Short mmCIF file of C-alpha atoms in Angstrom, two decimals:
data_model
loop_
_atom_site.label_atom_id
_atom_site.label_comp_id
_atom_site.label_asym_id
_atom_site.label_seq_id
_atom_site.Cartn_x
_atom_site.Cartn_y
_atom_site.Cartn_z
CA MET H 1308 0.00 0.00 0.00
CA LYS H 1309 1.19 3.51 -0.81
CA VAL H 1310 0.37 4.90 2.61
CA LEU H 1311 2.36 2.13 4.32
CA ARG H 1312 5.30 2.72 1.97
CA ALA H 1313 5.29 6.42 2.88
CA LEU H 1314 4.87 5.85 6.64
CA LEU H 1315 7.70 3.31 6.77
CA ALA H 1316 9.98 5.78 4.98
CA LYS H 1317 9.05 8.47 7.51
CA ALA H 1318 9.66 6.08 10.43
CA ALA H 1319 13.10 5.21 9.05
CA ARG H 1320 13.84 8.89 8.36
CA ARG H 1321 14.57 8.21 4.73
CA PRO H 1322 14.08 10.92 2.06
CA LEU H 1323 10.57 10.67 0.64
CA ALA H 1324 9.45 11.60 -2.87
CA LEU H 1325 6.08 11.76 -4.61
CA CYS H 1326 6.09 11.43 -8.42
CA ASP H 1327 3.62 10.87 -11.24
CA VAL H 1328 2.93 7.22 -12.03
CA GLY H 1329 1.59 7.74 -15.53
CA ASP H 1330 4.45 8.37 -17.92
CA VAL H 1331 8.17 8.50 -18.64
CA ASP H 1332 8.45 12.05 -17.30
CA GLY H 1333 7.12 11.05 -13.89
CA LEU H 1334 9.22 7.89 -13.66
CA ALA H 1335 12.34 9.66 -14.94
CA SER H 1336 11.85 12.30 -12.23
CA ALA H 1337 11.52 9.52 -9.65
CA ALA H 1338 14.68 7.84 -10.97
CA LEU H 1339 16.55 11.14 -10.70
CA PHE H 1340 15.50 11.35 -7.05
CA LYS H 1341 16.75 7.80 -6.46
CA ARG H 1342 20.00 8.62 -8.24
CA ARG H 1343 20.52 11.57 -5.90
CA TYR H 1344 19.27 9.71 -2.81
CA PRO H 1345 19.80 5.93 -3.29
CA GLU H 1346 18.41 5.33 0.20
CA GLY H 1347 15.31 7.41 -0.60
CA VAL H 1348 11.76 6.08 -1.03
CA VAL H 1349 9.49 7.00 -3.94
CA VAL H 1350 5.70 6.87 -3.92
CA LEU H 1351 4.11 6.88 -7.39
CA MET H 1352 0.66 8.39 -7.83
CA ALA H 1353 -1.80 9.69 -10.38
CA PRO H 1354 -2.64 13.42 -10.12
CA SER H 1355 -6.15 12.64 -8.86
CA GLU H 1356 -4.73 10.69 -5.88
CA VAL H 1357 -2.81 13.67 -4.53
CA LYS H 1358 -6.07 14.94 -3.01
CA LYS H 1359 -6.18 12.08 -0.48
CA TRP H 1360 -6.10 13.21 3.16
CA TRP H 1361 -3.04 11.20 4.15
CA VAL H 1362 -1.05 12.58 1.22
CA LYS H 1363 -1.83 16.11 2.38
CA ALA H 1364 -1.00 15.22 6.00
CA LEU H 1365 2.60 14.21 5.23
CA THR H 1366 5.55 16.46 4.44
CA TRP H 1367 7.23 15.32 1.23
CA ASP H 1368 10.93 15.97 0.66
CA PHE H 1369 10.52 16.04 -3.11
CA VAL H 1370 7.53 16.19 -5.47
CA ALA H 1371 7.73 16.00 -9.26
CA ASP H 1372 5.30 16.15 -12.17
CA LEU H 1373 2.28 16.37 -9.85
CA PRO H 1374 0.05 18.95 -8.17
CA CYS H 1375 1.38 20.12 -4.83
CA PRO H 1376 0.14 17.77 -2.07
CA GLY H 1377 0.06 20.57 0.50
CA ARG H 1378 3.33 20.07 2.34
CA ALA H 1379 6.43 19.81 0.17
CA LYS H 1380 10.01 20.93 0.66
CA VAL H 1381 11.02 20.89 -3.03
CA ARG H 1382 8.80 20.50 -6.09
CA ALA H 1383 9.63 20.30 -9.81
CA ASP H 1384 6.77 20.71 -12.26
CA HIS H 1385 5.73 22.24 -15.59
CA HIS H 1386 1.94 21.83 -15.66
CA LEU H 1387 0.07 25.07 -16.16
CA THR H 1388 -2.79 23.88 -13.92
CA ASN H 1389 -0.52 22.82 -11.01
CA LYS H 1390 0.09 25.94 -8.95
CA PRO H 1391 3.29 26.31 -6.85
CA CYS H 1392 3.18 25.81 -3.08
CA ALA H 1393 6.39 24.07 -1.97
CA GLU H 1394 9.06 25.70 0.19
CA VAL H 1395 11.37 25.66 -2.86
CA GLU H 1396 9.79 25.58 -6.31
CA TYR H 1397 11.34 24.60 -9.62
CA TYR H 1398 8.22 25.51 -11.55
CA ASP H 1399 8.20 26.49 -15.20
CA PRO H 1400 5.09 25.94 -17.38
CA GLY H 1401 7.29 26.55 -20.40
CA ALA H 1402 9.64 23.66 -19.64
CA PRO H 1403 9.30 20.66 -21.99
CA ALA H 1404 9.37 18.13 -19.11
CA ALA H 1405 9.29 18.06 -15.33
CA ALA H 1406 12.42 15.87 -15.31
CA LEU H 1407 14.41 18.79 -16.71
CA LEU H 1408 13.47 20.82 -13.64
CA ALA H 1409 13.90 17.81 -11.33
CA ALA H 1410 17.51 17.32 -12.44
CA ARG H 1411 18.16 20.98 -11.71
CA ALA H 1412 16.47 20.79 -8.31
CA LEU H 1413 18.48 17.70 -7.37
CA GLY H 1414 21.83 19.08 -8.53
CA LEU H 1415 22.26 16.46 -11.27
CA ASP H 1416 22.85 18.71 -14.29
CA GLY H 1417 26.35 17.30 -14.81
CA ASP H 1418 25.38 13.63 -14.42
CA ALA H 1419 25.49 11.59 -17.67
CA VAL H 1420 22.69 9.19 -16.67
CA ALA H 1421 20.57 12.11 -15.52
CA ARG H 1422 20.99 13.78 -18.92
CA GLU H 1423 19.73 10.59 -20.63
CA LEU H 1424 16.67 10.46 -18.39
CA VAL H 1425 15.88 14.11 -18.95
CA GLU H 1426 16.16 13.68 -22.72
CA ALA H 1427 13.84 10.65 -22.59
CA ALA H 1428 11.29 12.69 -20.63
CA VAL H 1429 11.52 15.61 -23.05
CA GLN H 1430 11.09 13.41 -26.13
CA THR H 1431 8.04 11.59 -24.73
CA ASP H 1432 6.37 14.64 -23.20
CA THR H 1433 6.69 16.63 -26.44
CA ALA H 1434 5.59 13.63 -28.55
CA ASN H 1435 8.82 13.86 -30.56
CA VAL H 1436 10.52 10.53 -29.93
CA THR H 1437 13.63 10.15 -32.07
CA ASP H 1438 15.68 7.66 -30.01
CA ARG H 1439 14.78 3.95 -30.37
CA ARG H 1440 15.61 3.34 -26.69
CA VAL H 1441 13.27 6.12 -25.63
CA ARG H 1442 10.45 4.64 -27.70
CA LEU H 1443 10.97 1.23 -26.08
CA LEU H 1444 11.07 2.82 -22.63
CA ASP H 1445 7.86 4.71 -23.38
CA LEU H 1446 6.12 1.49 -24.45
CA ALA H 1447 7.39 -0.36 -21.39
CA VAL H 1448 6.12 2.36 -19.06
CA ARG H 1449 2.74 2.83 -20.76
CA TYR H 1450 1.84 -0.84 -20.48
CA SER H 1451 3.34 -1.73 -17.10
CA GLY H 1452 1.64 -2.29 -13.77
CA GLU H 1453 2.38 -0.23 -10.68
CA ALA H 1454 4.76 -2.78 -9.11
CA GLU H 1455 6.67 -2.96 -12.38
CA LYS H 1456 6.98 0.82 -12.45
CA TYR H 1457 8.76 0.84 -9.10
CA ALA H 1458 11.25 -1.65 -10.56
CA VAL H 1459 11.65 0.61 -13.60
CA VAL H 1460 12.49 3.58 -11.36
CA ASP H 1461 15.19 1.62 -9.53
CA ILE H 1462 16.86 0.28 -12.66
CA LEU H 1463 16.72 3.61 -14.50
CA ALA H 1464 18.36 5.31 -11.53
CA LYS H 1465 21.30 2.92 -11.77
CA ARG H 1466 21.63 2.22 -15.50
CA GLY H 1467 19.86 4.96 -17.42
CA LEU H 1468 18.65 4.09 -20.93
CA ALA H 1469 21.03 1.11 -21.10
CA ALA H 1470 18.44 -0.66 -18.93
CA VAL H 1471 16.07 -0.84 -21.92
CA GLU H 1472 18.24 -3.58 -23.43
CA GLU H 1473 18.07 -5.66 -20.22
CA GLU H 1474 15.41 -7.51 -18.24
CA PRO H 1475 12.81 -6.70 -17.03
CA LEU H 1476 12.52 -3.66 -19.30
CA LYS H 1477 13.27 -5.65 -22.44
CA SER H 1478 10.26 -7.97 -21.96
CA MET H 1479 8.07 -5.07 -20.85
CA ALA H 1480 8.91 -3.21 -24.06
CA GLU H 1481 8.10 -6.28 -26.17
CA ARG H 1482 4.70 -6.53 -24.49
CA GLY H 1483 4.20 -2.82 -25.15
CA LEU H 1484 4.95 -3.28 -28.83
CA GLU H 1485 2.16 -5.88 -29.10
CA ARG H 1486 -0.43 -3.60 -27.47
CA ASP H 1487 0.83 -0.69 -29.53
CA GLY H 1488 -0.21 -2.65 -32.61
CA LEU H 1489 -3.87 -2.56 -31.53
CA MET H 1490 -3.65 1.17 -30.88
CA ARG H 1491 -2.28 1.75 -34.38
CA ARG H 1492 -5.02 -0.35 -35.99
CA LEU H 1493 -7.62 1.75 -34.20
CA ALA H 1494 -5.88 4.92 -35.38
CA GLU H 1495 -6.10 3.64 -38.95
CA ALA H 1496 -9.83 2.92 -38.53
CA LEU H 1497 -10.62 6.38 -37.16
CA PRO H 1498 -10.76 9.52 -39.32
CA GLY H 1499 -8.39 12.46 -39.13
CA GLU H 1500 -11.21 14.99 -38.69
CA GLU H 1501 -10.39 18.34 -37.13
CA LYS H 1502 -12.39 17.70 -33.95
CA LEU H 1503 -12.89 14.18 -32.60
CA PHE H 1504 -14.91 12.78 -29.71
CA ILE H 1505 -14.16 9.09 -29.16
CA TYR H 1506 -15.93 7.02 -26.52
CA SER H 1507 -14.54 3.71 -25.25
CA PRO H 1508 -17.21 1.81 -23.23
CA ARG H 1509 -14.50 -0.46 -21.79
CA ARG H 1510 -10.77 -0.42 -21.22
CA LEU H 1511 -8.94 -1.85 -24.22
CA GLY H 1512 -5.40 -2.32 -22.92
CA ILE H 1513 -4.00 0.43 -25.16
CA SER H 1514 -2.42 3.81 -24.55
CA TYR H 1515 -5.15 6.35 -25.24
CA ARG H 1516 -2.63 9.18 -25.03
CA ALA H 1517 -0.68 7.52 -27.85
CA LEU H 1518 -3.91 7.22 -29.81
CA THR H 1519 -4.48 10.98 -29.57
CA ILE H 1520 -0.96 11.53 -30.93
CA GLU H 1521 -1.48 9.15 -33.87
CA LEU H 1522 -4.75 10.83 -34.78
CA GLU H 1523 -3.08 14.24 -34.70
CA LYS H 1524 -0.55 12.88 -37.20
CA LYS H 1525 -3.51 12.01 -39.47
CA GLY H 1526 -4.73 15.60 -39.38
CA ALA H 1527 -6.94 15.78 -36.27
CA ARG H 1528 -6.55 19.05 -34.38
CA PHE H 1529 -8.53 18.36 -31.20
CA VAL H 1530 -8.96 14.79 -29.92
CA ASN H 1531 -11.01 13.87 -26.86
CA ILE H 1532 -11.22 10.24 -25.76
CA LEU H 1533 -13.56 9.32 -22.93
CA VAL H 1534 -12.99 5.88 -21.39
CA LYS H 1535 -15.41 4.17 -19.05
CA ARG H 1536 -13.31 2.72 -16.24
CA GLY H 1537 -15.95 1.66 -13.72
CA TRP H 1538 -19.69 1.70 -13.14
CA ARG H 1539 -19.61 5.49 -12.63
CA THR H 1540 -15.97 6.44 -13.33
CA TYR H 1541 -14.69 7.86 -16.61
CA ARG H 1542 -11.24 9.01 -17.74
CA LEU H 1543 -10.72 11.80 -20.26
CA TYR H 1544 -7.67 11.95 -22.53
CA CYS H 1545 -7.40 15.21 -24.46
CA GLY H 1546 -4.87 16.01 -27.18
CA ALA H 1547 -4.59 19.22 -29.18
CA HIS H 1548 -2.30 19.93 -32.12
CA ARG H 1549 0.20 22.65 -31.26
CA ASP H 1550 -0.95 24.83 -34.17
CA SER H 1551 -4.67 24.34 -33.55
CA GLY H 1552 -5.62 26.99 -31.01
CA TYR H 1553 -7.47 24.41 -28.90
CA ASN H 1554 -6.68 24.22 -25.18
CA CYS H 1555 -6.81 20.81 -23.45
CA ALA H 1556 -5.85 22.21 -20.04
CA GLU H 1557 -8.84 24.53 -20.10
CA LEU H 1558 -11.24 21.73 -21.08
CA ALA H 1559 -9.83 19.29 -18.51
CA ALA H 1560 -10.03 21.90 -15.76
CA ARG H 1561 -13.76 22.32 -16.43
CA LEU H 1562 -14.12 18.60 -15.74
CA GLY H 1563 -12.02 18.59 -12.58
CA GLY H 1564 -8.70 17.64 -14.18
CA GLY H 1565 -5.67 19.44 -15.56
CA GLY H 1566 -2.49 19.21 -17.61
CA HIS H 1567 -0.95 21.04 -20.52
CA LYS H 1568 -2.50 23.09 -23.30
CA TYR H 1569 -1.72 20.29 -25.77
CA ALA H 1570 -2.29 17.25 -23.53
CA ALA H 1571 -4.48 16.99 -20.46
CA GLY H 1572 -6.90 14.69 -18.72
CA ALA H 1573 -9.44 14.21 -15.98
CA VAL H 1574 -11.04 11.49 -13.90
CA ILE H 1575 -14.80 12.11 -13.86
CA LYS H 1576 -17.39 10.62 -11.51
CA ALA H 1577 -20.92 10.31 -12.82
CA PRO H 1578 -23.86 11.07 -10.50
CA ILE H 1579 -25.42 7.88 -9.14
CA TYR H 1580 -28.76 8.96 -10.59
CA ASP H 1581 -27.27 9.67 -14.07
CA LEU H 1582 -24.48 7.24 -14.87
CA THR H 1583 -23.96 8.43 -18.47
CA ARG H 1584 -23.85 12.16 -17.64
CA PRO H 1585 -20.08 12.59 -18.35
CA ILE H 1586 -20.61 11.52 -21.96
CA TYR H 1587 -23.18 14.23 -22.56
CA THR H 1588 -21.29 16.85 -20.56
CA LEU H 1589 -18.21 16.32 -22.73
CA ALA H 1590 -20.35 16.41 -25.87
CA GLU H 1591 -21.80 19.75 -24.77
CA LEU H 1592 -18.28 21.14 -24.31
CA VAL H 1593 -16.69 19.70 -27.47
CA LYS H 1594 -19.76 19.86 -29.75
CA PRO H 1595 -18.74 17.04 -32.12
CA GLU H 1596 -20.71 16.20 -35.24
CA VAL H 1597 -20.56 12.52 -34.31
CA VAL H 1598 -19.24 10.33 -31.48
CA TYR H 1599 -16.97 7.48 -32.58
CA VAL H 1600 -17.60 4.51 -30.28
CA LEU H 1601 -14.91 1.85 -29.85
CA GLY H 1602 -17.49 -0.92 -29.75
CA ARG H 1603 -21.29 -0.63 -29.81
CA CYS H 1604 -23.44 2.53 -29.75
CA GLU H 1605 -26.00 0.83 -27.48
CA GLY H 1606 -28.17 3.34 -25.61
CA LEU H 1607 -26.18 6.39 -26.73
CA LYS H 1608 -28.51 9.31 -27.48
CA LEU H 1609 -26.04 11.11 -29.72
CA PRO H 1610 -25.14 10.70 -33.41
CA CYS H 1611 -22.54 7.93 -33.34
CA LYS H 1612 -20.47 5.59 -35.49
CA GLU H 1613 -19.19 2.22 -34.33
CA VAL H 1614 -15.52 1.29 -34.70
CA ALA H 1615 -14.78 -2.42 -34.49
CA VAL H 1616 -12.29 -3.54 -31.83
CA MET H 1617 -10.55 -6.82 -32.58
CA ASN H 1618 -9.22 -7.87 -29.16
CA ARG H 1619 -9.78 -7.21 -25.49
CA GLY H 1620 -7.50 -5.77 -22.82
CA SER H 1621 -7.67 -4.76 -19.19
CA GLY H 1622 -5.90 -1.46 -18.78
CA GLU H 1623 -4.51 1.57 -20.53
CA GLY H 1624 -1.83 4.18 -20.28
#
């Protein structure tokens, strides 16, 4: 449990960090912390989890790529919607990745492994991956479970990108490549219209963030994917082309989330008395001509088109 991990670190008086669990930038920031403090303990979380009472009750030595939990000594972040609050802030909404600021905050600017991790974070966060090792790392992280991500942090802290060629990252990347194939087939089946609203009634085991990027490459300017993750829980993935004028951070904030202008998200809870409300709320905000459903349009009271899904998964990045 995350709370036990944090409390044990506090009891042992070990440096304690809180970093984003969702992507290479968050895990690279965590690995930088472990490189600076090998005896330190990292807790990985999604932005929505930072609101938990016990997270706010603790004082964190280092926070990266997340909203401020309330009590933090040092924080490194570049999200426009995450306002500063730590004792020492390395906060720059114009920075291409939080890891760039984390390396600066941790005094690792001259470290060769740290430079590799920062570059990996920059390439993935700007959706401009040019290094094969970075692409494999991105796939490994997107399709890994939480326990695996802690292992990734530890090995990246020691080996940098060389770890991608070794186990367990090598097998994790191979698994990611297989799931990436489904994502690309869906991207081929969907149009490159300027404004897209895509609804996924179940989790498909793909990276929805990667799907927004692929659709932007096809010509889409504003992509919103709403995924049903539980009986009343939905997850929004928003992507906007950098030349489009659309603002994902603004849209996500209206739904209780946040992020960047070009990539943002939100976890949305439907009212118990209206379990489909988030679908219609998003439609009111985006105003699409049609909703593309990854599956069946059953019960949807909006113009929709079905997109066939060939295989089933259990999670997404």
